[in-house]
Amino acid sequence: MKTLTALSESVMDLDLRTPDPETEQEIPHTGVANDHHADGSRIGSLFDANRLDHFIEKDGQRFAGTHLIIDLWDASRLDELGHVEESLRQATEAAGATLLNIDLHYFTPNGGVSGVAVLAESHISIHTWPECGYAAIDIFMCGDAEPSKAIGVLETSFSPGSIEVGEHRRGVIG
């Protein structure tokens, strides 16, 4: 039984079916509130050990992902569309994430760039103000991706005079 669209399967190679712990047969997630495993736990619930949600377990917490808020000051090349795109590609690769699409917009007359790299693990977005040497970047990733590894790529790409990084765990459930 197919549980994903052909596009999702080809792009992300994911399978959202859950094996029944007793029979090892796959049970599709239907979203119906009373779908339960044989042990009584609800299929797809946040506490289902068989759930393939790509939540992270770290330092005794379970959470959806890590969100980095990054400010680059006195940065360069913020008005170069091709350079911004390549920097997003390299940051994605450094973090061990899967790039699905990049969409960027170039603003005139100041040359600012806004856009997003859509990832299987979530996204990297960027908004630049080249006239101020400033870029606002956020990186949100779940699963095995390591968003902090993208920071070095951004520093190399944009040569900021200073960088500020904030980290927030999204979707903490325990």
C-alpha positions as MATLAB code, in Angstrom:
seq = 'MKTLTALSESVMDLDLRTPDPETEQEIPHTGVANDHHADGSRIGSLFDANRLDHFIEKDGQRFAGTHLIIDLWDASRLDELGHVEESLRQATEAAGATLLNIDLHYFTPNGGVSGVAVLAESHISIHTWPECGYAAIDIFMCGDAEPSKAIGVLETSFSPGSIEVGEHRRGVIG';
ca = [
       0.000    0.000    0.000;
       1.391    3.408   -0.960;
       1.339    6.020    1.788;
       3.131    8.889    0.019;
       2.796   10.617   -3.302;
       5.205    9.601   -6.035;
       6.880   13.030   -5.819;
       7.476   12.715   -2.080;
       8.821    9.190   -2.456;
      11.232   10.174   -5.192;
      12.420   13.364   -3.473;
      12.625   12.252    0.116;
      12.543    8.438   -0.043;
      10.445    8.303    3.111;
       8.001    5.656    4.271;
       5.437    6.712    6.855;
       4.053    3.236    7.462;
       4.475    1.871   10.979;
       5.244   -1.786   11.657;
       2.918   -3.433   14.177;
       5.232   -4.551   17.034;
       3.480   -7.925   17.357;
       2.988   -8.958   13.734;
       5.754   -6.915   12.021;
       3.157   -6.041    9.369;
       2.898   -2.426    8.306;
       0.000   -0.305    9.466;
      -0.556    2.938    7.533;
      -1.031    6.176    9.465;
      -4.599    7.220    8.722;
      -4.887   10.184   11.049;
      -7.983    8.692   12.662;
      -7.839    9.260   16.423;
      -8.698    5.666   17.369;
      -6.018    3.906   15.284;
      -4.085    1.971   17.927;
      -1.248   -0.532   18.171;
      -1.941   -3.868   19.857;
      -0.422   -2.452   23.089;
      -3.069    0.298   23.145;
      -0.776    3.179   22.143;
      -2.197    5.370   19.424;
      -0.539    5.116   16.016;
       1.227    8.364   15.283;
       0.917    9.780   18.810;
       3.855   11.816   20.138;
       4.756    8.984   22.498;
       4.596    6.158   19.948;
       8.049    4.542   19.997;
       7.523    3.328   16.409;
       6.712    6.785   15.054;
       8.974    7.946   12.222;
       8.756   11.644   13.055;
      12.474   12.512   12.972;
      12.253   14.151   16.416;
      15.599   14.568   18.144;
      16.569   13.184   21.544;
      19.386   15.161   23.163;
      20.335   16.101   26.720;
      17.278   14.292   28.094;
      14.841   16.198   25.852;
      12.775   15.113   22.871;
      12.070   17.905   20.391;
      11.133   18.548   16.763;
      14.305   20.350   15.765;
      16.886   23.030   16.306;
      16.195   26.569   15.112;
      19.182   28.891   14.731;
      18.639   32.641   14.405;
      21.738   34.205   12.858;
      22.611   37.877   12.367;
      25.568   38.771   10.158;
      26.920   42.321   10.533;
      29.392   44.140    8.270;
      29.007   41.295    5.794;
      29.883   41.309    2.081;
      28.484   39.842   -1.162;
      24.918   40.170    0.163;
      23.703   41.571   -3.167;
      25.073   38.759   -5.348;
      22.164   36.449   -6.126;
      24.325   33.611   -7.485;
      26.653   33.798   -4.499;
      23.743   33.707   -2.033;
      22.310   30.644   -3.808;
      25.629   28.793   -3.791;
      26.126   29.686   -0.111;
      22.736   28.155    0.753;
      23.670   25.000   -1.173;
      26.986   24.708    0.668;
      25.386   25.398    4.071;
      22.813   22.678    3.393;
      25.534   20.192    2.479;
      27.675   21.080    5.511;
      24.693   20.470    7.816;
      24.052   17.069    6.263;
      20.594   18.108    5.074;
      18.695   17.290    1.883;
      18.015   20.177   -0.494;
      14.618   20.099   -2.200;
      14.407   23.590   -3.717;
      15.853   27.106   -3.543;
      13.704   30.156   -4.229;
      15.350   33.598   -4.147;
      14.149   37.094   -4.964;
      16.405   40.045   -5.861;
      15.204   43.498   -4.832;
      15.993   46.687   -6.719;
      17.303   49.293   -6.373;
      19.182   48.315   -3.174;
      20.119   44.772   -4.283;
      18.804   42.911   -1.264;
      18.066   39.210   -1.522;
      15.332   37.256    0.246;
      14.758   33.582   -0.120;
      14.600   30.096    1.233;
      16.259   26.753    0.748;
      13.520   24.197    1.337;
      14.987   21.068    2.899;
      13.607   17.626    3.637;
      14.626   18.487    7.216;
      12.957   21.958    7.077;
      14.590   25.176    5.767;
      17.273   27.840    5.645;
      16.014   31.369    4.966;
      17.959   34.539    4.268;
      17.089   38.235    4.047;
      19.874   40.687    3.169;
      20.290   44.441    3.456;
      23.532   45.022    1.523;
      23.281   48.781    2.036;
      23.685   48.079    5.772;
      26.002   45.056    5.484;
      23.381   43.022    7.360;
      21.851   39.584    6.790;
      19.165   37.826    8.839;
      19.356   34.057    8.453;
      17.391   31.335   10.112;
      18.059   27.643    9.963;
      15.561   25.084   11.224;
      16.326   21.376   10.943;
      15.029   18.132   12.375;
      16.362   14.584   12.323;
      20.058   13.839   11.955;
      20.935   17.152   10.309;
      23.373   19.382   12.215;
      22.411   23.025   11.584;
      25.347   24.437   13.558;
      27.704   23.042   10.896;
      26.237   25.552    8.416;
      27.521   28.522   10.439;
      31.130   28.168    9.253;
      29.984   28.134    5.630;
      28.028   31.358    6.162;
      31.032   33.013    7.818;
      33.297   32.022    4.920;
      30.730   33.041    2.295;
      29.831   36.469    3.634;
      32.912   37.466    5.731;
      30.943   39.237    8.464;
      32.694   41.585   10.884;
      30.525   40.031   13.600;
      28.002   37.255   13.913;
      25.296   36.618   16.490;
      23.731   33.172   16.849;
      20.705   32.237   18.940;
      19.476   28.665   19.345;
      15.979   27.470   20.158;
      14.653   23.925   20.451;
      11.289   23.694   18.686;
       8.505   21.330   19.733;
       9.955   20.175   23.062;
       7.819   17.314   24.413;
       9.953   15.891   27.170;
];
